[in-house]
Coordinates of N, CA and C and ligand atoms in Angstrom, one line a residue:
M7 N -11.5 -15.2 -7.3 CA -12.1 -15.0 -5.7 C -12.9 -14.6 -4.8
T8 N -13.3 -15.8 -4.3 CA -14.0 -15.1 -3.3 C -13.2 -15.2 -2.2
Q9 N -13.1 -14.0 -1.5 CA -12.1 -14.2 0.0 C -12.6 -14.1 0.5
L10 N -12.7 -15.2 1.6 CA -13.0 -15.1 2.8 C -12.4 -15.0 4.0
G11 N -11.3 -15.6 4.3 CA -10.5 -14.2 5.3 C -9.6 -13.4 4.7
K12 N -8.6 -12.9 6.1 CA -8.5 -11.3 6.2 C -7.3 -11.5 5.3
F13 N -7.0 -10.4 5.1 CA -5.6 -10.5 4.2 C -4.7 -8.5 4.8
I14 N -3.5 -9.1 5.8 CA -3.3 -8.3 7.5 C -1.1 -8.5 6.5
T15 N -1.0 -7.0 6.4 CA 0.6 -6.8 5.8 C 1.1 -6.3 7.2
I16 N 2.2 -6.6 6.8 CA 3.7 -5.5 7.9 C 4.8 -5.0 7.3
E17 N 4.8 -3.9 7.3 CA 5.7 -2.6 6.3 C 6.4 -1.8 7.8
G18 N 8.1 -1.6 6.9 CA 8.2 -0.8 7.6 C 10.0 -0.7 7.6
Q19 N 11.1 0.3 7.4 CA 12.3 0.2 6.8 C 13.2 -1.0 7.1
D20 N 14.5 -1.7 6.9 CA 14.7 -2.7 7.6 C 15.6 -1.9 8.9
G21 N 15.2 -2.6 10.2 CA 16.0 -2.3 12.1 C 14.3 -1.9 12.0
A22 N 13.3 -1.9 11.7 CA 11.8 -1.1 12.6 C 11.0 -2.2 13.1
G23 N 11.6 -3.4 13.4 CA 11.6 -4.7 14.3 C 10.2 -4.7 14.0
K24 N 9.9 -5.2 12.7 CA 8.7 -6.6 12.2 C 8.5 -7.7 12.1
S25 N 10.3 -7.9 13.0 CA 9.8 -9.9 13.3 C 9.6 -10.2 14.6
T26 N 10.0 -9.1 15.2 CA 9.4 -8.4 17.0 C 7.9 -9.0 16.8
N27 N 7.8 -7.9 16.1 CA 6.6 -7.3 15.9 C 4.8 -8.0 15.0
I28 N 5.5 -9.0 14.6 CA 4.6 -10.4 13.7 C 4.3 -11.1 15.3
M29 N 5.1 -10.8 16.0 CA 4.8 -12.4 16.9 C 3.5 -11.8 18.0
V30 N 3.7 -9.9 18.1 CA 2.5 -9.0 18.3 C 2.0 -9.4 18.2
V31 N 1.5 -9.4 16.3 CA 0.1 -10.1 15.8 C -0.3 -11.0 16.0
E32 N 0.2 -12.2 15.9 CA -0.1 -13.5 15.8 C -0.9 -13.4 17.4
A33 N 0.2 -12.8 18.2 CA -0.2 -13.0 19.6 C -2.7 -13.3 19.7
C34 N -2.6 -11.8 19.1 CA -3.7 -11.0 18.8 C -4.1 -12.4 17.8
L35 N -4.2 -12.5 16.6 CA -4.7 -13.2 16.1 C -5.2 -14.9 16.6
K36 N -4.0 -15.1 17.2 CA -3.8 -16.2 17.9 C -5.4 -16.8 19.4
E37 N -5.5 -15.2 19.9 CA -6.3 -15.0 21.4 C -7.7 -15.4 20.3
Q38 N -7.4 -14.7 19.7 CA -8.6 -15.1 18.8 C -9.6 -16.1 17.9
G39 N -8.9 -17.2 18.5 CA -8.9 -18.0 17.8 C -9.2 -18.0 15.9
I40 N -8.4 -17.2 15.6 CA -8.6 -17.3 14.1 C -7.1 -17.9 13.2
D41 N -7.4 -18.9 12.3 CA -6.6 -19.3 11.8 C -5.5 -18.9 10.2
Y42 N -4.7 -18.8 10.7 CA -3.9 -18.2 9.3 C -3.1 -18.5 9.4
L43 N -2.0 -17.8 8.6 CA -0.8 -18.5 8.4 C 0.1 -17.1 7.5
N44 N 1.5 -18.0 8.3 CA 1.9 -16.4 8.4 C 3.1 -16.8 7.2
T45 N 3.7 -15.4 6.2 CA 4.2 -15.7 5.4 C 5.3 -14.9 5.0
R46 N 6.2 -14.6 3.7 CA 6.6 -13.6 3.5 C 6.4 -13.2 2.5
E47 N 7.6 -11.5 1.7 CA 7.6 -11.0 0.3 C 9.4 -10.3 0.9
P48 N 9.7 -11.0 -0.6 CA 9.9 -11.4 -1.4 C 10.1 -13.0 -0.7
G49 N 9.2 -13.9 -0.7 CA 9.7 -15.2 -1.0 C 8.3 -15.8 -1.0
G50 N 8.4 -16.8 0.5 CA 6.7 -17.9 0.8 C 6.7 -18.9 -0.1
T51 N 7.4 -18.7 -1.6 CA 6.8 -19.4 -2.6 C 8.9 -20.7 -2.7
R52 N 8.3 -21.7 -2.7 CA 10.3 -21.9 -3.6 C 10.5 -20.8 -4.9
L53 N 10.3 -21.5 -5.9 CA 10.1 -20.2 -6.6 C 10.9 -18.9 -6.1
G54 N 9.7 -18.6 -5.0 CA 9.8 -17.2 -4.7 C 11.2 -17.2 -3.5
E55 N 11.9 -17.9 -3.0 CA 13.1 -17.9 -2.0 C 13.4 -17.9 -2.6
Q56 N 13.1 -18.1 -4.3 CA 15.2 -18.4 -4.9 C 15.1 -16.8 -5.5
I57 N 13.9 -16.8 -6.2 CA 14.0 -14.7 -6.7 C 14.8 -13.8 -4.8
R58 N 14.1 -14.0 -3.9 CA 14.3 -13.7 -3.1 C 16.2 -14.1 -2.5
E59 N 16.7 -14.8 -3.6 CA 18.3 -14.7 -2.7 C 18.5 -14.2 -3.5
L60 N 18.1 -14.2 -5.2 CA 19.4 -13.4 -6.0 C 19.0 -11.4 -5.5
L61 N 17.7 -11.4 -5.4 CA 17.8 -9.9 -4.3 C 18.6 -9.5 -4.5
L62 N 18.0 -10.2 -2.3 CA 19.1 -9.5 -1.4 C 20.6 -10.2 -0.8
S63 N 21.4 -11.0 -2.1 CA 22.5 -11.1 -2.2 C 23.0 -9.4 -2.5
D64 N 24.7 -10.3 -2.6 CA 25.2 -8.6 -3.0 C 25.6 -8.4 -4.7
G65 N 25.4 -7.1 -4.7 CA 26.0 -7.5 -6.1 C 25.7 -6.0 -6.6
D66 N 24.7 -4.9 -6.4 CA 23.7 -4.1 -6.5 C 24.1 -4.1 -8.2
D67 N 24.6 -4.1 -9.1 CA 24.7 -3.2 -10.3 C 24.2 -5.2 -11.2
L68 N 23.9 -5.3 -10.4 CA 23.8 -6.8 -11.1 C 22.4 -7.2 -12.0
I69 N 21.7 -6.4 -10.7 CA 20.4 -6.0 -10.7 C 19.9 -5.5 -11.5
G70 N 19.2 -4.9 -12.5 CA 18.8 -3.4 -13.0 C 17.9 -3.0 -12.4
D71 N 17.8 -1.4 -12.0 CA 16.3 -1.6 -11.5 C 14.5 -2.1 -11.4
Y72 N 14.8 -2.2 -13.4 CA 13.1 -2.7 -13.4 C 13.7 -3.8 -13.6
A73 N 14.2 -4.5 -13.7 CA 14.7 -6.1 -13.4 C 14.5 -6.6 -11.6
E74 N 14.8 -5.4 -11.6 CA 14.5 -6.0 -9.9 C 12.9 -5.7 -9.3
L75 N 12.3 -5.0 -10.1 CA 10.8 -4.4 -9.9 C 10.2 -6.3 -10.2
L76 N 10.5 -6.2 -11.2 CA 8.9 -7.2 -12.3 C 10.2 -8.9 -11.4
L77 N 10.8 -8.6 -11.3 CA 11.6 -10.1 -9.5 C 10.0 -10.1 -8.3
M78 N 10.0 -8.5 -8.2 CA 9.6 -8.9 -7.0 C 8.1 -9.1 -7.7
F79 N 7.7 -9.1 -8.6 CA 6.5 -8.5 -8.8 C 6.2 -10.8 -9.5
A80 N 7.1 -11.4 -9.9 CA 7.0 -12.4 -10.7 C 7.6 -13.1 -9.0
A81 N 8.2 -12.9 -7.9 CA 7.5 -14.1 -7.0 C 6.6 -13.6 -6.5
R82 N 6.0 -12.6 -6.0 CA 4.6 -12.0 -6.1 C 3.6 -12.7 -6.5
A83 N 3.2 -13.0 -7.8 CA 2.6 -13.7 -8.4 C 2.4 -14.7 -8.2
Q84 N 3.4 -15.7 -8.1 CA 3.8 -17.7 -7.9 C 2.9 -17.4 -6.1
H85 N 4.0 -16.5 -5.8 CA 3.2 -16.4 -3.8 C 1.5 -16.5 -3.6
I86 N 1.2 -15.5 -4.4 CA -0.4 -15.1 -4.8 C -1.3 -16.7 -5.3
D87 N -0.7 -17.0 -6.2 CA -1.2 -18.2 -7.2 C -1.1 -19.6 -6.0
E88 N 0.1 -19.7 -5.3 CA 0.6 -20.8 -5.2 C -0.3 -21.3 -3.4
V89 N 0.0 -19.3 -2.7 CA -0.1 -19.6 -1.4 C -1.5 -18.5 -0.9
I90 N -1.3 -17.8 -1.3 CA -2.0 -16.6 -0.7 C -3.7 -16.9 -1.1
E91 N -3.5 -16.8 -2.0 CA -5.3 -16.6 -3.3 C -5.9 -18.0 -1.8
P92 N -5.2 -19.3 -2.0 CA -5.9 -20.3 -1.9 C -6.1 -20.1 0.0
A93 N -5.3 -19.7 0.2 CA -5.6 -20.0 1.5 C -6.7 -18.9 2.5
L94 N -7.0 -17.7 1.4 CA -8.2 -16.5 1.4 C -9.4 -17.2 1.1
S95 N -9.0 -17.6 -0.2 CA -10.4 -18.9 -0.3 C -11.5 -19.3 0.4
S96 N -10.0 -20.4 1.2 CA -9.9 -21.2 2.2 C -10.9 -20.8 3.3
G97 N -11.1 -20.1 4.3 CA -10.8 -18.7 4.4 C -9.8 -18.8 6.1
Q98 N -8.6 -19.0 5.4 CA -7.8 -18.8 6.1 C -6.8 -17.5 6.4
W99 N -6.5 -17.0 7.0 CA -6.3 -15.4 7.3 C -4.5 -15.0 6.7
V100 N -4.5 -14.6 6.4 CA -3.8 -14.8 5.8 C -1.5 -13.9 6.1
L101 N -0.9 -13.7 6.9 CA 0.0 -12.6 7.5 C 1.7 -12.6 6.4
C102 N 1.5 -11.6 5.7 CA 2.3 -11.0 5.3 C 3.8 -10.3 5.6
D103 N 4.2 -11.1 5.5 CA 5.5 -10.1 6.8 C 6.3 -9.0 5.1
R104 N 5.9 -8.0 4.3 CA 5.9 -7.2 3.3 C 5.2 -7.4 2.0
F105 N 4.4 -6.6 1.7 CA 4.0 -6.6 0.1 C 4.1 -5.6 -0.7
T106 N 3.5 -5.2 -1.5 CA 3.2 -4.1 -1.9 C 3.3 -2.6 -2.2
D107 N 3.0 -2.8 -0.5 CA 3.2 -1.2 -0.1 C 5.0 -0.8 -0.5
A108 N 5.5 -2.3 0.1 CA 7.3 -2.3 0.2 C 7.6 -1.9 -1.4
T109 N 7.7 -2.3 -2.5 CA 7.4 -2.1 -4.0 C 7.2 -0.4 -4.3
Y110 N 6.0 0.0 -4.0 CA 5.9 1.2 -3.9 C 7.4 2.4 -3.6
A111 N 7.7 1.9 -1.8 CA 8.4 2.3 -1.3 C 10.0 2.3 -1.5
Y112 N 10.6 0.9 -2.0 CA 12.4 0.8 -1.7 C 11.6 1.0 -4.1
Q113 N 11.3 0.5 -4.0 CA 11.1 0.5 -6.0 C 10.8 2.0 -6.7
G114 N 9.9 2.1 -6.0 CA 9.4 3.7 -6.2 C 10.2 4.3 -5.3
G115 N 9.7 4.7 -4.3 CA 10.2 5.9 -3.6 C 12.1 5.6 -3.4
G116 N 12.5 4.0 -3.3 CA 14.3 4.4 -3.0 C 14.5 4.8 -4.1
R117 N 14.1 3.5 -5.7 CA 15.0 3.1 -6.9 C 14.4 4.7 -8.2
G118 N 13.3 5.2 -7.6 CA 12.7 6.4 -7.9 C 11.9 5.1 -9.9
I119 N 11.5 4.7 -10.2 CA 10.5 4.0 -10.8 C 9.0 4.9 -10.7
A120 N 8.8 5.1 -11.1 CA 7.2 6.2 -11.6 C 6.3 5.0 -11.2
M121 N 5.3 5.9 -10.3 CA 4.5 4.6 -9.7 C 3.6 3.9 -10.4
Q122 N 3.5 5.0 -11.5 CA 2.4 4.9 -13.1 C 3.1 2.8 -12.9
R123 N 4.0 3.3 -13.1 CA 4.4 2.0 -13.8 C 3.9 0.7 -12.7
I124 N 4.4 1.1 -11.2 CA 4.2 -0.2 -10.3 C 2.5 -0.3 -10.2
A125 N 2.0 1.2 -10.6 CA 0.5 0.5 -10.0 C -0.1 -0.5 -11.8
E126 N 0.6 -0.3 -12.6 CA 0.0 -1.0 -13.7 C 0.2 -2.4 -13.7
L127 N 1.2 -2.9 -12.6 CA 2.4 -3.8 -12.3 C 0.9 -4.8 -11.5
E128 N 0.3 -3.6 -10.5 CA 0.3 -4.3 -9.1 C -0.9 -4.3 -9.4
Q129 N -2.4 -3.8 -10.4 CA -3.4 -4.3 -11.2 C -3.3 -5.2 -11.7
N130 N -2.3 -5.6 -12.8 CA -2.3 -7.0 -13.5 C -1.5 -8.3 -12.8
V131 N -0.5 -7.9 -12.0 CA -0.5 -9.5 -10.8 C -1.5 -9.5 -9.9
Q132 N -2.0 -9.0 -8.7 CA -3.5 -8.8 -7.9 C -4.4 -8.7 -8.9
G133 N -5.1 -7.7 -9.7 CA -6.8 -7.9 -10.0 C -6.7 -7.1 -8.7
E134 N -7.7 -7.6 -8.2 CA -8.5 -7.1 -7.1 C -7.5 -7.1 -6.2
L135 N -6.8 -8.3 -6.0 CA -6.7 -8.5 -4.4 C -5.9 -7.2 -3.7
R136 N -5.8 -6.9 -2.6 CA -5.1 -6.1 -1.6 C -5.2 -6.0 0.2
P137 N -4.3 -5.6 0.8 CA -3.8 -5.9 1.9 C -5.3 -5.2 2.2
D138 N -6.0 -5.8 2.8 CA -6.9 -5.5 3.8 C -6.5 -4.6 5.3
F139 N -5.9 -5.4 6.2 CA -4.8 -3.7 7.0 C -3.7 -3.8 6.8
T140 N -3.5 -3.1 7.1 CA -0.8 -2.7 7.0 C -0.5 -2.3 8.5
L141 N 0.1 -2.6 9.0 CA 0.7 -2.2 10.2 C 2.2 -1.7 9.4
L142 N 2.4 -0.4 9.7 CA 3.0 0.6 9.1 C 4.6 0.5 10.8
L143 N 5.6 -0.3 10.2 CA 6.2 0.5 12.1 C 7.5 1.6 11.3
D144 N 7.0 2.3 11.8 CA 7.9 4.0 11.4 C 9.1 4.3 12.3
L145 N 9.4 4.5 11.6 CA 11.3 5.3 12.5 C 11.9 6.2 11.9
P146 N 12.5 6.7 12.4 CA 13.8 7.3 11.7 C 14.4 6.7 11.3
V147 N 15.3 7.4 10.2 CA 16.7 6.9 8.8 C 17.4 6.1 10.2
E148 N 18.1 7.4 10.4 CA 19.3 7.1 11.4 C 19.1 5.5 12.6
Q149 N 17.9 5.7 13.1 CA 18.4 5.1 14.5 C 17.3 3.7 13.9
G150 N 16.8 2.9 12.6 CA 16.5 2.6 11.4 C 18.1 1.4 11.8
E151 N 19.1 2.4 10.6 CA 19.9 1.9 10.2 C 21.0 1.4 11.2
Q152 N 21.1 1.6 12.6 CA 21.1 1.3 14.1 C 21.0 0.3 14.1
R153 N 19.8 -0.2 14.9 CA 19.1 -1.7 15.4 C 19.0 -2.8 13.8
A154 N 19.4 -2.3 12.6 CA 19.8 -3.1 11.4 C 21.2 -3.4 11.8
G155 N 22.0 -3.0 11.5 CA 23.4 -3.2 11.7 C 23.5 -3.2 12.7
D156 N 22.8 -3.5 13.6 CA 23.4 -4.6 15.2 C 23.1 -6.0 15.1
R157 N 22.0 -6.2 13.8 CA 21.5 -7.6 13.7 C 22.8 -8.6 12.7
S158 N 22.9 -8.3 11.5 CA 24.1 -8.5 10.6 C 24.3 -7.9 10.1
A159 N 24.9 -8.9 8.5 CA 25.9 -8.5 7.5 C 24.1 -7.9 6.6
P160 N 24.5 -7.1 6.6 CA 23.1 -6.1 5.5 C 23.2 -6.6 4.3
D161 N 22.0 -7.0 4.1 CA 21.8 -7.4 3.0 C 22.2 -6.2 1.1
R162 N 21.7 -6.8 0.6 CA 21.7 -5.0 -0.8 C 20.3 -4.1 -0.5
F163 N 19.4 -4.2 0.4 CA 19.1 -3.1 0.6 C 19.6 -2.1 1.7
E164 N 19.4 -3.3 2.7 CA 20.0 -1.7 3.7 C 22.0 -2.0 3.3
Q165 N 22.5 -2.4 2.3 CA 23.3 -1.6 2.0 C 23.1 -0.4 1.1
Q166 N 22.2 -0.3 1.4 CA 21.7 1.5 0.7 C 22.3 3.0 1.2
Q167 N 21.9 3.6 0.6 CA 22.6 5.2 0.8 C 21.2 5.8 1.5
I168 N 21.7 6.3 2.9 CA 20.9 7.1 3.7 C 19.4 7.7 3.4
D169 N 19.9 8.4 2.1 CA 18.8 8.6 1.2 C 17.9 8.2 0.2
F170 N 18.5 7.2 0.4 CA 17.4 6.1 -0.4 C 16.5 5.3 0.6
K171 N 17.0 5.5 2.2 CA 16.5 4.9 2.8 C 15.2 6.0 3.2
Q172 N 15.6 7.3 2.8 CA 15.0 8.1 3.6 C 13.7 8.9 2.5
R173 N 13.5 8.5 1.5 CA 12.6 8.5 0.3 C 12.0 6.8 0.4
V174 N 12.5 6.3 1.2 CA 11.2 5.2 1.4 C 10.7 4.7 1.9
R175 N 11.2 5.8 4.0 CA 10.5 6.1 4.7 C 9.4 6.8 4.3
D176 N 9.6 8.1 3.5 CA 8.4 9.1 3.2 C 7.4 8.3 2.1
C177 N 7.9 7.4 1.7 CA 6.8 7.0 0.6 C 6.1 6.5 1.4
Y178 N 6.8 4.9 2.7 CA 5.2 4.3 3.7 C 4.6 5.4 3.8
L179 N 4.7 6.8 4.7 CA 4.5 7.7 5.6 C 3.0 8.3 3.8
Q180 N 3.8 8.6 3.1 CA 2.9 9.2 2.1 C 1.6 8.7 1.2
R181 N 2.1 6.5 1.3 CA 0.9 5.7 1.9 C 0.0 6.2 2.1
A182 N 0.8 5.9 3.7 CA -0.5 5.4 5.3 C -1.3 6.9 4.9
A183 N -0.7 8.1 4.4 CA -1.2 9.3 5.1 C -3.2 9.3 3.6
A184 N -1.8 8.3 2.9 CA -3.5 9.1 0.5 C -4.0 7.6 2.4
E185 N -3.5 6.3 3.0 CA -5.0 5.6 2.7 C -5.2 5.2 4.5
P186 N -4.9 6.0 5.3 CA -5.3 5.8 6.7 C -6.3 4.5 7.3
N187 N -7.7 4.7 6.8 CA -8.1 3.4 7.1 C -7.8 1.8 6.8
R188 N -6.7 2.1 5.9 CA -6.2 0.6 5.4 C -4.9 0.6 6.5
I189 N -3.7 1.2 6.2 CA -2.6 1.5 6.6 C -2.4 2.3 8.4
K190 N -2.3 1.5 9.4 CA -2.0 1.8 10.5 C -0.4 2.6 10.9
V191 N 0.4 3.5 11.4 CA 1.4 3.5 11.2 C 1.9 3.9 12.9
V192 N 2.7 3.0 13.0 CA 2.6 3.0 14.6 C 4.8 3.3 14.9
D193 N 4.9 3.8 15.9 CA 6.1 4.9 16.3 C 6.8 4.1 16.7
A194 N 8.0 3.3 15.9 CA 8.3 2.3 16.2 C 9.5 2.6 16.6
S195 N 10.1 4.0 17.2 CA 11.3 3.7 18.2 C 10.9 4.7 19.5
A196 N 9.4 4.4 20.0 CA 9.5 4.6 21.7 C 10.7 2.5 21.6
S197 N 9.8 2.8 23.0 CA 10.3 1.8 23.4 C 10.0 0.0 23.5
M198 N 10.3 -1.4 23.4 CA 10.0 -2.1 22.9 C 8.2 -2.7 23.9
A199 N 8.1 -2.2 24.6 CA 6.5 -2.4 25.7 C 6.0 -1.3 25.1
Q200 N 6.7 -0.3 24.8 CA 5.2 1.0 24.2 C 5.1 0.0 23.2
V201 N 5.5 -0.4 21.7 CA 5.2 -0.7 20.7 C 4.5 -1.6 20.3
E202 N 4.7 -3.0 21.2 CA 3.6 -3.8 21.0 C 2.2 -3.0 22.2
A203 N 2.6 -2.5 23.1 CA 0.4 -1.8 23.7 C 0.0 -0.9 22.0
A204 N 0.9 -0.5 21.5 CA 0.8 -0.7 20.4 C 0.0 -0.5 19.2
V205 N 1.3 -1.8 19.4 CA 0.5 -2.9 17.8 C -0.5 -4.1 18.1
I206 N -0.4 -3.5 19.7 CA -1.7 -4.4 20.2 C -3.0 -3.6 19.5
S207 N -2.9 -2.5 20.4 CA -4.4 -1.2 19.9 C -4.7 -1.1 18.5
V208 N -4.1 -1.3 17.7 CA -4.6 -1.1 16.4 C -5.2 -2.4 15.7
M209 N -4.1 -3.8 16.0 CA -5.0 -5.3 16.0 C -6.4 -5.2 17.0
Q210 N -6.0 -5.2 17.7 CA -7.7 -4.8 18.6 C -8.1 -3.8 18.0
D211 N -9.1 -3.1 17.2 CA -9.3 -2.5 16.4 C -10.0 -2.6 15.2
F212 N -8.5 -3.6 14.9 CA -9.0 -3.8 13.6 C -10.2 -4.9 13.9
L213 N -9.3 -5.7 14.4 CA -10.0 -7.4 14.9 C -12.2 -7.7 15.1
R214 N -12.1 -5.8 16.0 CA -13.2 -5.3 16.9 C -14.7 -6.3 15.5
Ligands
TMP25 P1 13.1 -8.1 5.0 O1 12.3 -9.2 4.9 O2 15.0 -8.4 5.8 O3 12.5 -7.1 5.4 O4 13.8 -7.8 4.0 C1 13.2 -8.3 2.7 C2 14.0 -6.2 1.8 O5 13.1 -6.8 0.6 C3 13.5 -5.5 2.6 O6 15.0 -4.9 2.3 C4 12.7 -4.6 1.9 C5 13.0 -5.3 0.2 N1 11.9 -5.3 -0.3 C6 11.5 -4.3 -1.9 O7 13.0 -3.5 -2.1 N2 10.4 -4.0 -2.4 C7 9.2 -5.6 -2.4 O8 8.3 -5.0 -2.9 C8 9.3 -5.9 -1.0 C9 8.6 -7.4 -1.2 C10 11.0 -6.5 -0.5

């Protein structure tokens, strides 16, 4: 694939404020007149949304950890083929609410699947495709739980214990430390106005 557009992803624990800050990122792209599409994982295609239903609905014991990992990558394979690659190769930018960093954090950190197994699937499914820029919204686990809990009934991942969520956060932060040029961490525990200002600042640096 010849990639002409840029691939931006947004990551963070549940309750970190992704939805609000996706709008902030969109405003930055619009201001620059960038043509982009907004999508999400798991999901973004008809098949992907069906897989999402399976993955997020109640009943943790119904899906084993490795099956969960493969379902994430099955949804991703379809998403790349149907949406992401066609957009990027036509010059459109893609803004994706979660991508493979979430798989490392949740299935690797959270579930304890070996990172190497995830890396092999990443290579098989994505080839060379990696995000150009990733915004990581970070906040203490307790605060995320509180915010997510205020919203709606918890999904399969939001129902996990605090130690699972702590491993998810730790893994995200380790990835950010390993790839500081790609992954920009924003402190999402600050006030909404401060978080928004920080998101605008990292976006402006990237777009410069
Ligand atoms: P969200 O769209 O509300 O963030 O919900 C998606 C959930 O799916 C979230 O709890 C994180 C989880 N997830 C994984 O466990 N692995 C993945 O690879 C992705 C993309 C999401």
